[in-house]
Coordinates of C-alpha atoms and ligand atoms in Angstrom, one line a residue:
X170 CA 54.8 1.3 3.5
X171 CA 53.8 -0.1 0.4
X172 CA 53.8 2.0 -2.8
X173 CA 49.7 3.2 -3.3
X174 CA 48.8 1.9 -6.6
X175 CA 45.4 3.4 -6.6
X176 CA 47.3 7.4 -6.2
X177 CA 45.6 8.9 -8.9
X178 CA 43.0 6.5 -9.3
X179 CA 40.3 8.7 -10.5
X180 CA 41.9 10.6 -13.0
X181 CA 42.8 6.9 -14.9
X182 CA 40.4 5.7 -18.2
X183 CA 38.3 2.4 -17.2
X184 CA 40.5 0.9 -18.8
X185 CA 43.8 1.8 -17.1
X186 CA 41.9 1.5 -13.5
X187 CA 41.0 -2.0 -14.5
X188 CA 44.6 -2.6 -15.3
X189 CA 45.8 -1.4 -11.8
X190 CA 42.9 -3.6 -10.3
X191 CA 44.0 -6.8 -12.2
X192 CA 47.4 -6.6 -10.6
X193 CA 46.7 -5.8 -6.8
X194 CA 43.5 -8.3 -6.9
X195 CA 45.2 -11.1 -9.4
X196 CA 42.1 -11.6 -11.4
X197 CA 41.9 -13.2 -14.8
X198 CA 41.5 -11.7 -17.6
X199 CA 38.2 -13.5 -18.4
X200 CA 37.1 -11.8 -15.2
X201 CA 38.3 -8.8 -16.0
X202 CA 36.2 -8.9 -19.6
X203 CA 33.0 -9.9 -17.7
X204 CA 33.3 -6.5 -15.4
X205 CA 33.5 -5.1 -19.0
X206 CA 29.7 -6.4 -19.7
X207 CA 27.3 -3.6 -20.5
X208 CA 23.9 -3.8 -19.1
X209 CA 21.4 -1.2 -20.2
X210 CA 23.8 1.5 -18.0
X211 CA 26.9 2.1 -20.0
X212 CA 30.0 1.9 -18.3
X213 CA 30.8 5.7 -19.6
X214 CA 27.2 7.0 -18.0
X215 CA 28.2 5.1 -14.5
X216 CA 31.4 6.9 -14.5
X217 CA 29.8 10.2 -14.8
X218 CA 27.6 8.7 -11.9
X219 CA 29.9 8.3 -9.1
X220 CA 33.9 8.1 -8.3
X221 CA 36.3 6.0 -9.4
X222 CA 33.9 3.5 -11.4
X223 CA 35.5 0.3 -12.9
X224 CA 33.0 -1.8 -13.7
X225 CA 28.8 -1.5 -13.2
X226 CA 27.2 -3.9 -11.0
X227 CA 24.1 -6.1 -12.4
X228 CA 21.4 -7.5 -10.1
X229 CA 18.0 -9.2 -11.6
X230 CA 15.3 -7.2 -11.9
X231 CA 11.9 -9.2 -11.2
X232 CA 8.1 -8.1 -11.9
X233 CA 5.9 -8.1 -8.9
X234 CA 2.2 -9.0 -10.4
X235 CA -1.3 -8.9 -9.4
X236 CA -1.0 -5.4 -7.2
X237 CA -4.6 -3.4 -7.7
X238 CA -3.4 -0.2 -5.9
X239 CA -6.2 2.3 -5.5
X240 CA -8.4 0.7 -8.1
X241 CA -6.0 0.6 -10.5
X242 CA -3.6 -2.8 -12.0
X243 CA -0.3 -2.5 -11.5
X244 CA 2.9 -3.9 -12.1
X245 CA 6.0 -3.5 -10.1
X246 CA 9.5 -3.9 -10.9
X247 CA 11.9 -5.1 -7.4
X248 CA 15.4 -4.9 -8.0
X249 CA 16.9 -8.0 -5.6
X250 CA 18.8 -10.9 -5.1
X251 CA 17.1 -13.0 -2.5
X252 CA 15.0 -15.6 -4.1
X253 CA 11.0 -15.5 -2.8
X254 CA 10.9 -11.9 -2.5
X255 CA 8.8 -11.4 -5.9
X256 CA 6.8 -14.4 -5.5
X257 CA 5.8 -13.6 -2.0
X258 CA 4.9 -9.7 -2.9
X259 CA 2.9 -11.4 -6.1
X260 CA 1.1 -14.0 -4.4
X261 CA 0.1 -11.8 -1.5
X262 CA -1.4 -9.1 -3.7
X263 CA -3.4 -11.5 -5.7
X264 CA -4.9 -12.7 -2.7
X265 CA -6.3 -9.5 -1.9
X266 CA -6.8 -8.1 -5.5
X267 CA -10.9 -9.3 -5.2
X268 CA -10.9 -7.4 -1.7
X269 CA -10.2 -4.8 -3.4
X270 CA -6.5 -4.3 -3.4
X271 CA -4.7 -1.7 -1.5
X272 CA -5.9 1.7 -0.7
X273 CA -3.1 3.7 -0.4
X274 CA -2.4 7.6 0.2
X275 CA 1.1 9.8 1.0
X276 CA 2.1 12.9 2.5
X277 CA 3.4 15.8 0.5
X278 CA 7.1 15.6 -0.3
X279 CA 8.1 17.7 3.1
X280 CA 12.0 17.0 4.0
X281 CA 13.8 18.0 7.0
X282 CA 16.6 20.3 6.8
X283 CA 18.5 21.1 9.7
X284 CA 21.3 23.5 11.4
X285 CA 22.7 23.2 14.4
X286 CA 23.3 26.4 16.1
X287 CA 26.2 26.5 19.2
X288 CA 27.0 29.2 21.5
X289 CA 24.3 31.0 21.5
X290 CA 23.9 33.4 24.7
X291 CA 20.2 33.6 25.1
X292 CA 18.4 30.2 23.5
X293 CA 15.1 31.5 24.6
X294 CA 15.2 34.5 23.2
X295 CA 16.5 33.1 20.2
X296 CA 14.0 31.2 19.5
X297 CA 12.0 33.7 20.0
X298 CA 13.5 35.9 17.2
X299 CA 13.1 33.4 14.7
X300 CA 9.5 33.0 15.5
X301 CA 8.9 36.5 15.0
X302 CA 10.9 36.7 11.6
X303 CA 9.5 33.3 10.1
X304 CA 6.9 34.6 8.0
X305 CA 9.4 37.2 6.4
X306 CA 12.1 34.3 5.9
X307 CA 9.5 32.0 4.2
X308 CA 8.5 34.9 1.6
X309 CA 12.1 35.5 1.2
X310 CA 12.3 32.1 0.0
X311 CA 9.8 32.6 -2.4
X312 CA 12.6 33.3 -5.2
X313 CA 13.3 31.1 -8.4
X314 CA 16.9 31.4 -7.3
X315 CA 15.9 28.5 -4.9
X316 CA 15.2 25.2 -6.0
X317 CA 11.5 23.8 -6.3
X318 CA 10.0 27.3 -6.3
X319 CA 9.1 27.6 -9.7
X320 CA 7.4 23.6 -9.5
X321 CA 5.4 25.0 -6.4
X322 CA 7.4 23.5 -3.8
X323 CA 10.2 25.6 -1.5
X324 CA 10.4 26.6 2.4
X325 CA 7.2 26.0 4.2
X326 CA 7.8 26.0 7.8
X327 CA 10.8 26.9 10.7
X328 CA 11.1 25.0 13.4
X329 CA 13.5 25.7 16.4
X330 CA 14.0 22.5 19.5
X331 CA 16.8 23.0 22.2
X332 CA 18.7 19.9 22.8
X333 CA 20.7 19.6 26.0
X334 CA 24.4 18.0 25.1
X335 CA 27.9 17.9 26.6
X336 CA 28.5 21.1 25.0
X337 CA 25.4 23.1 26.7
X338 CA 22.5 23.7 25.3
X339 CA 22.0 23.6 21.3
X340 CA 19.9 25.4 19.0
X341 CA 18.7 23.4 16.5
X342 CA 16.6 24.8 13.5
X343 CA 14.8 22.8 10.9
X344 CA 13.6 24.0 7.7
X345 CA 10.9 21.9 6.4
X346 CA 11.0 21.9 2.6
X347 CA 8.3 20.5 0.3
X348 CA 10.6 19.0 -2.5
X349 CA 7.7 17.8 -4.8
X350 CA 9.5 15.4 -7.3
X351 CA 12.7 15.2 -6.2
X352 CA 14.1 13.4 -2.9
X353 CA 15.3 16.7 -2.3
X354 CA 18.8 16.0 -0.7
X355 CA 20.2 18.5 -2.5
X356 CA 17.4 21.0 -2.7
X357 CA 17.4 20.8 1.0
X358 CA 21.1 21.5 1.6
X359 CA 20.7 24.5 -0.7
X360 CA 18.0 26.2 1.6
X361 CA 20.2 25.4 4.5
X362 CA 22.8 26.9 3.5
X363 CA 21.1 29.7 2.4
X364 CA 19.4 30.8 5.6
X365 CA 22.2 30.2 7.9
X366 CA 24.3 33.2 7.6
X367 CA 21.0 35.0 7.6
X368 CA 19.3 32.9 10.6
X369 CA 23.0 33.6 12.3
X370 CA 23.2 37.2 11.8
X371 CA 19.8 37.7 13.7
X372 CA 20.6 35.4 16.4
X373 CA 24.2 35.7 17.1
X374 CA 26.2 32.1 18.0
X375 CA 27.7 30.0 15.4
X376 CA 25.9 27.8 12.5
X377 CA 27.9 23.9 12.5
X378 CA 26.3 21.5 11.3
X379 CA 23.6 22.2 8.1
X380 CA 22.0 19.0 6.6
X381 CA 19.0 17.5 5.7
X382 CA 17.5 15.1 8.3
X383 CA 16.7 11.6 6.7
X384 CA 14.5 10.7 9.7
X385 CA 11.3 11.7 7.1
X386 CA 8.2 12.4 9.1
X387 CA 6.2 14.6 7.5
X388 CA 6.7 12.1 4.1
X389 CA 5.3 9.2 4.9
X390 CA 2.8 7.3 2.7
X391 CA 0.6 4.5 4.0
X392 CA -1.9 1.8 3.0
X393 CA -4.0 -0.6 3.6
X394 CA -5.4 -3.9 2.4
X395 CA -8.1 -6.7 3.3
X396 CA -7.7 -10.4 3.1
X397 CA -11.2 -11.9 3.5
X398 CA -11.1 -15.5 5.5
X399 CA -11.9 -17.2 2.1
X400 CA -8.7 -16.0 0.5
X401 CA -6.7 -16.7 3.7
X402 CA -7.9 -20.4 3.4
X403 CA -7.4 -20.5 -0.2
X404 CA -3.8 -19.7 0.5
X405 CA -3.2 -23.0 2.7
X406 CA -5.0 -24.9 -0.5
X407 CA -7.6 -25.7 2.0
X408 CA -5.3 -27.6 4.8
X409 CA -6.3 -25.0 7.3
X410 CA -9.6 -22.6 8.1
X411 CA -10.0 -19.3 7.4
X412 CA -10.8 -18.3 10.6
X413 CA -7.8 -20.5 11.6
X414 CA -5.2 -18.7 9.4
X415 CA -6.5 -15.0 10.5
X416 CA -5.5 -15.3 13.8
X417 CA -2.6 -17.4 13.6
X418 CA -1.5 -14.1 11.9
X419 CA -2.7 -12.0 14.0
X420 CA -0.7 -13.9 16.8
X421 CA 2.5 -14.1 14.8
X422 CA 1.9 -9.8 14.5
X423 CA 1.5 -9.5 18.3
X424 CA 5.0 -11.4 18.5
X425 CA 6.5 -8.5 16.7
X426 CA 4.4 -6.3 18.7
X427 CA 6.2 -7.0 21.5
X428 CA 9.8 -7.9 20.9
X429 CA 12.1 -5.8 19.3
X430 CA 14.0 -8.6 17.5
X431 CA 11.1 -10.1 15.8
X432 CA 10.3 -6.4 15.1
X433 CA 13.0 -5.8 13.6
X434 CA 12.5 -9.2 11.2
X435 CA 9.3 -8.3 10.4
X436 CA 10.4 -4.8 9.1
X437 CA 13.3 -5.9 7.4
X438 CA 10.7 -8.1 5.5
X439 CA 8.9 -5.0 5.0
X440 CA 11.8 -3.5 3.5
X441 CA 12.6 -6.0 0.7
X442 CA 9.8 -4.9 -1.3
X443 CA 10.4 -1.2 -0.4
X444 CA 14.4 -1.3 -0.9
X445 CA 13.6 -3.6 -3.9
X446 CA 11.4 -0.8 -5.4
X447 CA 13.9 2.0 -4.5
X448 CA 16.9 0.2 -6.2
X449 CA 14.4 -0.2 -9.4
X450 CA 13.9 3.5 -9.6
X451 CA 17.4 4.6 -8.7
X452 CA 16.4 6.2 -5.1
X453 CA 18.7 6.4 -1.9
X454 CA 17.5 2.9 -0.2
X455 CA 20.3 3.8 2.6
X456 CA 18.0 6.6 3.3
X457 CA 15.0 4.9 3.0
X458 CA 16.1 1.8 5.7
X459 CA 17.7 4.4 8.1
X460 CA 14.4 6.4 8.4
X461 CA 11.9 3.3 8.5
X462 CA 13.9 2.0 11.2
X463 CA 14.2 5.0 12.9
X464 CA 10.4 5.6 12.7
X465 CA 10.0 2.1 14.0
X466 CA 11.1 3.6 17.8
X467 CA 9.7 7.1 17.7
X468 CA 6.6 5.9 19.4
X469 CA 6.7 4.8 23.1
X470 CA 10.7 4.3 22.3
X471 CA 10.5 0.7 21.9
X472 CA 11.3 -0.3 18.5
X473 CA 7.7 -1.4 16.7
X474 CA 6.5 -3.1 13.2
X475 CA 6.0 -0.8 10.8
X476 CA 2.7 -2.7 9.8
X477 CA -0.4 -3.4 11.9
X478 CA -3.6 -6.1 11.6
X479 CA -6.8 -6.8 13.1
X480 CA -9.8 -8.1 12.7
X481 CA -12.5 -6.0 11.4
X482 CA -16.6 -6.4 11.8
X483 CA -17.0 -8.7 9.0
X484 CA -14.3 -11.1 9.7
X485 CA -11.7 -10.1 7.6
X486 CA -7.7 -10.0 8.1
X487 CA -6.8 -5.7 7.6
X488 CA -3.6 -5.1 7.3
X489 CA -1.6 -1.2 7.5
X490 CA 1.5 0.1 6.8
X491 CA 2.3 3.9 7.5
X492 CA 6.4 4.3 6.5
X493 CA 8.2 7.4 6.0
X494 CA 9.7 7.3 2.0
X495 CA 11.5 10.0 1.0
X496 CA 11.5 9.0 -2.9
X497 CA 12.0 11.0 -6.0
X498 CA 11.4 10.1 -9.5
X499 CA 13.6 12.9 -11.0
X500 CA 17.1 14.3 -10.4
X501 CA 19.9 11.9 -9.5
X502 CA 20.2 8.3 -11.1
X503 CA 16.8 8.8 -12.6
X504 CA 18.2 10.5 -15.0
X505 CA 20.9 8.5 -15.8
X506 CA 20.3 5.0 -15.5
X507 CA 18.1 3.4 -18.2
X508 CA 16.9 0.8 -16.2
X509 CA 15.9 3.4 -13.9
X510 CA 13.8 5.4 -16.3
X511 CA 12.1 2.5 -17.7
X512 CA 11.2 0.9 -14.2
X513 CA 9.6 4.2 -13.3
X514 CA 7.7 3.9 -16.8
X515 CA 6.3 0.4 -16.0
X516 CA 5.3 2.0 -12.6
X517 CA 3.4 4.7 -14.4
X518 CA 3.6 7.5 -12.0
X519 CA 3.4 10.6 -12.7
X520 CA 4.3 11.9 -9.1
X521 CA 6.5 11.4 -6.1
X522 CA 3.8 10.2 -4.2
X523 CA 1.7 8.0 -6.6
X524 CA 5.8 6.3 -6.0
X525 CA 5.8 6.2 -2.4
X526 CA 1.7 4.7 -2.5
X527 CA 3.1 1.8 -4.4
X528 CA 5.7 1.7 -2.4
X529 CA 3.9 1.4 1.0
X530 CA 1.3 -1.4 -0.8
X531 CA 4.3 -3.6 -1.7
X532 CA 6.2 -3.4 1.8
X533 CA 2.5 -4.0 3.0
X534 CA 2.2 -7.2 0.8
X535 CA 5.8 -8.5 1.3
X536 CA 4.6 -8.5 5.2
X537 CA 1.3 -10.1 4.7
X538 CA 3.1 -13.1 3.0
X539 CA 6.6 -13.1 5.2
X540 CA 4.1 -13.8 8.4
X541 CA 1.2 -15.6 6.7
X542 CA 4.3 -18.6 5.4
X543 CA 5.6 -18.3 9.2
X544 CA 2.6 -18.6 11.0
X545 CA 1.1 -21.5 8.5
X546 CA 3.5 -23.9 6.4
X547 CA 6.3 -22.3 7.8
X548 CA 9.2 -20.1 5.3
X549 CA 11.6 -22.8 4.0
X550 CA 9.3 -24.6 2.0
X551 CA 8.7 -21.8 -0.5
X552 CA 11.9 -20.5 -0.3
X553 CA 13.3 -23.9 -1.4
X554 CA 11.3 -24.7 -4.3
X555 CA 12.9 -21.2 -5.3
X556 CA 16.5 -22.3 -4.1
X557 CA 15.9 -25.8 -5.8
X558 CA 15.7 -24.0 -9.1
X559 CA 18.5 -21.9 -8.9
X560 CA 20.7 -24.8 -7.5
X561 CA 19.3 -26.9 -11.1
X562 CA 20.5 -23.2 -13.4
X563 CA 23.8 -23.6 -11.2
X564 CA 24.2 -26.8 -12.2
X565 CA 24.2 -26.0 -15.6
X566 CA 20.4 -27.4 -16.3
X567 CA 18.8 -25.4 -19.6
X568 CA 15.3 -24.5 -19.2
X569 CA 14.1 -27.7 -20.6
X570 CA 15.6 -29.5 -17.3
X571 CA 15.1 -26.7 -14.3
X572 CA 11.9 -27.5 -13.5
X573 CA 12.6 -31.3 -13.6
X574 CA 15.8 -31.3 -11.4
X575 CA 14.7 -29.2 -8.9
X576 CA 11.6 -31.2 -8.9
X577 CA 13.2 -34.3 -8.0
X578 CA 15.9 -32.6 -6.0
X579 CA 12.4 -31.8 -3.7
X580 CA 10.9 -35.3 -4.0
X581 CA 14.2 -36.5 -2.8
X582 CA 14.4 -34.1 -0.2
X583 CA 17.8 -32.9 -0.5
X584 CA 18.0 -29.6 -2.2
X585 CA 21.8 -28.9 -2.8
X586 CA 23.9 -28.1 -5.7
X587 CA 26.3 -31.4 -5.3
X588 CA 22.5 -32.9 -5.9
X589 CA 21.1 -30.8 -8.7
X590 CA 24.8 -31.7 -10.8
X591 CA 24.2 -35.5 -9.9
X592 CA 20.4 -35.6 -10.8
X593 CA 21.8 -33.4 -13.9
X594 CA 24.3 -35.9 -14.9
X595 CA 22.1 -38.9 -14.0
X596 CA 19.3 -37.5 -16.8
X597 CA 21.9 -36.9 -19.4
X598 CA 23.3 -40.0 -19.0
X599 CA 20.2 -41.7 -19.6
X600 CA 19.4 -39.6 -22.7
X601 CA 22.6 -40.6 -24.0
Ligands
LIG418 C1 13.4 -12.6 4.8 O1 14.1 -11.9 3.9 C2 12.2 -11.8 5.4 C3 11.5 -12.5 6.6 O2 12.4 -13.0 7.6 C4 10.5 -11.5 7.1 C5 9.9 -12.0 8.4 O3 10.4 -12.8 9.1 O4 8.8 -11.4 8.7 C6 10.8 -13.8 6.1

């Protein structure tokens, strides 16, 4: 057994756990300086953040334009890496801003808690016993000792369901929890472990498992969004109908519709502009993804897009999107993380919701444009204009020569970075 370098790991400085990393994963030095960068999160905040921190990660952080969300202009900032992402989410909202944009709404911020209660002799009449004492456990909740009390939030309903399992039957409580602001992880876990000992001391058994559910249903927020046939024609620059693109879209939805694995394409194109968001402004995207994907099979059991479009009376493509988001926009890395703070500025929300609304109108746009490329000119060709230019940046082209090497890397058809260094080399040769 080899000797563990990294015993002791989290009580080293940065710069001593850099150290250790340097020798067991032979990087340079120059590498090591560049893991030394600062962006707008100081290395000495990220420590404080989570364990062990050596270095803070840096992705870009793009502006989605042209979103008119419930009458009013906004901007959105999507923290990514995959190239198209913005673009699409930009170009699909300004292609619905004179429709009038999305028209959004959200649940209150109602988490989950649950408890899972085991050897229990009478489940029925357990059951039965909380019903009785619910109303007196809510008021008992109603103390500023708990969290969210005092910002009108706290313990709003008890819920009991008996699961059959290999271990007999189990009790399983939830505590629905209106968090307001926050997520609410935490402010959940509190409550649960508050009532247990008392839910267990009425009922008998033994309280396990106490934890917040991330399967979010009564926090979902939804919207909705018209593309007139004019605007759907305008985005082919004329080549094909209106009429033509509306239902070529509305075939590509029914393929989700009815196959899981285009479903689950479709959603996860949903999810770049939701997860983007939720990176921006420091939320659990982990979260986010499990519960959308979960709520993707509640209905019917088979797994189903998260978005749905027809054709209304006058024509016109609508599109909707209902998606559980369990987002906060305090607590956590909100509070931490600069860039965090100032994306939720650009946003402009005041609430947890008016966060989720924005949310739901972006994953709603970045699905309008994911199937309106793939049921008209198809996804590449977009997507490598986009790659063309990064290839060009790769290949060390300044921003007077981006646009016209990835230009020509297009005309020529061959859009790789062995070709973006030899068109490179082939235009500073001549200028030489
Ligand atoms: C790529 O990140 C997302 C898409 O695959 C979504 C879709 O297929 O609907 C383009």
């Amino acid at each position: 057994m080899e000797n563990n370098v990294f015993e002791g790991f989290y009580k080293k400085t940065i710069n001593e756990r850099l150290q250790i990393l340097k020798l067991f994963s032979n990087l340079q030095e120059s590498e090591i300086d560049l893991l030394k960068v600062n962006g707008p999160l100081s290395i000495e905040s990220a420590d404080k953040m989570i364990e062990n921190v050596f270095a803070v990660h840096c992705l870009p952080v793009g502006l989605a334009v042209n979103f008119l969300i419930d009458g009013k202009q906004k901007v959105i900032p999507y923290v990514v890496e995959e190239p198209s992402v913005v673009a699409a989410a930009s170009n699909a909202a300004k292609l619905c801003y004179f429709s009038g944009g999305f028209q959004t709404g959200a649940d209150k911020s109602i988490m989950i808690g649950q408890i899972q209660f085991l050897e229990i002799k009478d489940i029925k009449k357990a059951q039965k016993q909380i019903e009785d004492k619910k109303e007196e456990l809510i008021q008992l909740s109603k103390t500023e000792e708990l969290p969210m009390v005092k910002y009108g939030g706290g313990l709003i309903e008890i819920q009991t369901r008996v699961i059959e399992s290999s271990y007999g039957p189990m009790l399983i409580v939830h505590l629905l929890v209106d968090c307001v602001d926050s997520m609410g992880a935490n402010t959940i876990n509190t409550y649960l472990e508050f009532f247990a000992p008392k839910i267990n001391e009425m009922i008998g058994g033994r309280a396990a498992i106490k934890i917040l559910s991330n399967l979010s249903i009564y926090r979902t927020a939804w919207a909705k969004a018209i593309w007139t046939q004019k605007a759907l024609e305008e985005s082919t620059k004329g080549a094909i109908k209106g009429d033509k693109v509306l239902d070529l879209i509305l075939e590509a939805y029914e393929f989700a519709r009815v196959d899981p694995f285009r479903a689950v394409t479709h959603n996860k194109g949903i999810m770049n502009g939701i997860s983007s968001i939720a990176l921006a402004t420091g939320n659990d995207w982990r979260a986010i993804e499990a519960s959308a994907h979960a709520y993707a099979s509640l209905n019917n059991s088979t797994y189903q897009p998260l978005t749905k479009y027809y054709k209304d009376k006058d024509g016109n493509l609508v599109g909707e999107i209902k998606v559980p988001l369990a987002v906060g926009i305090v607590g956590g890395s909100t509070t931490i993380n600069p860039t965090n703070k100032i994306c939720l500025k650009i946003l402009d929300v005041k609430t947890a919701q008016e966060l989720s609304r924005i949310m739901a109108a972006a994953g709603l746009a970045q699905n309008f444009a994911a199937i309106r490329a793939l049921a008209t000119e198809g996804i590449q060709r977009g997507h490598m204009k986009l790659h063309a230019r990064n290839f060009a940046a790769a290949a060390g082209a300044d921003s007077n020569l981006i646009d016209r090497v990835s230009r020509m890397m297009i005309e020529q058809n061959k859009i790789s970075l062995d070709n973006a260094k030899k068109i490179l080399e082939e235009l500073k040769s001549k200028n030489n």
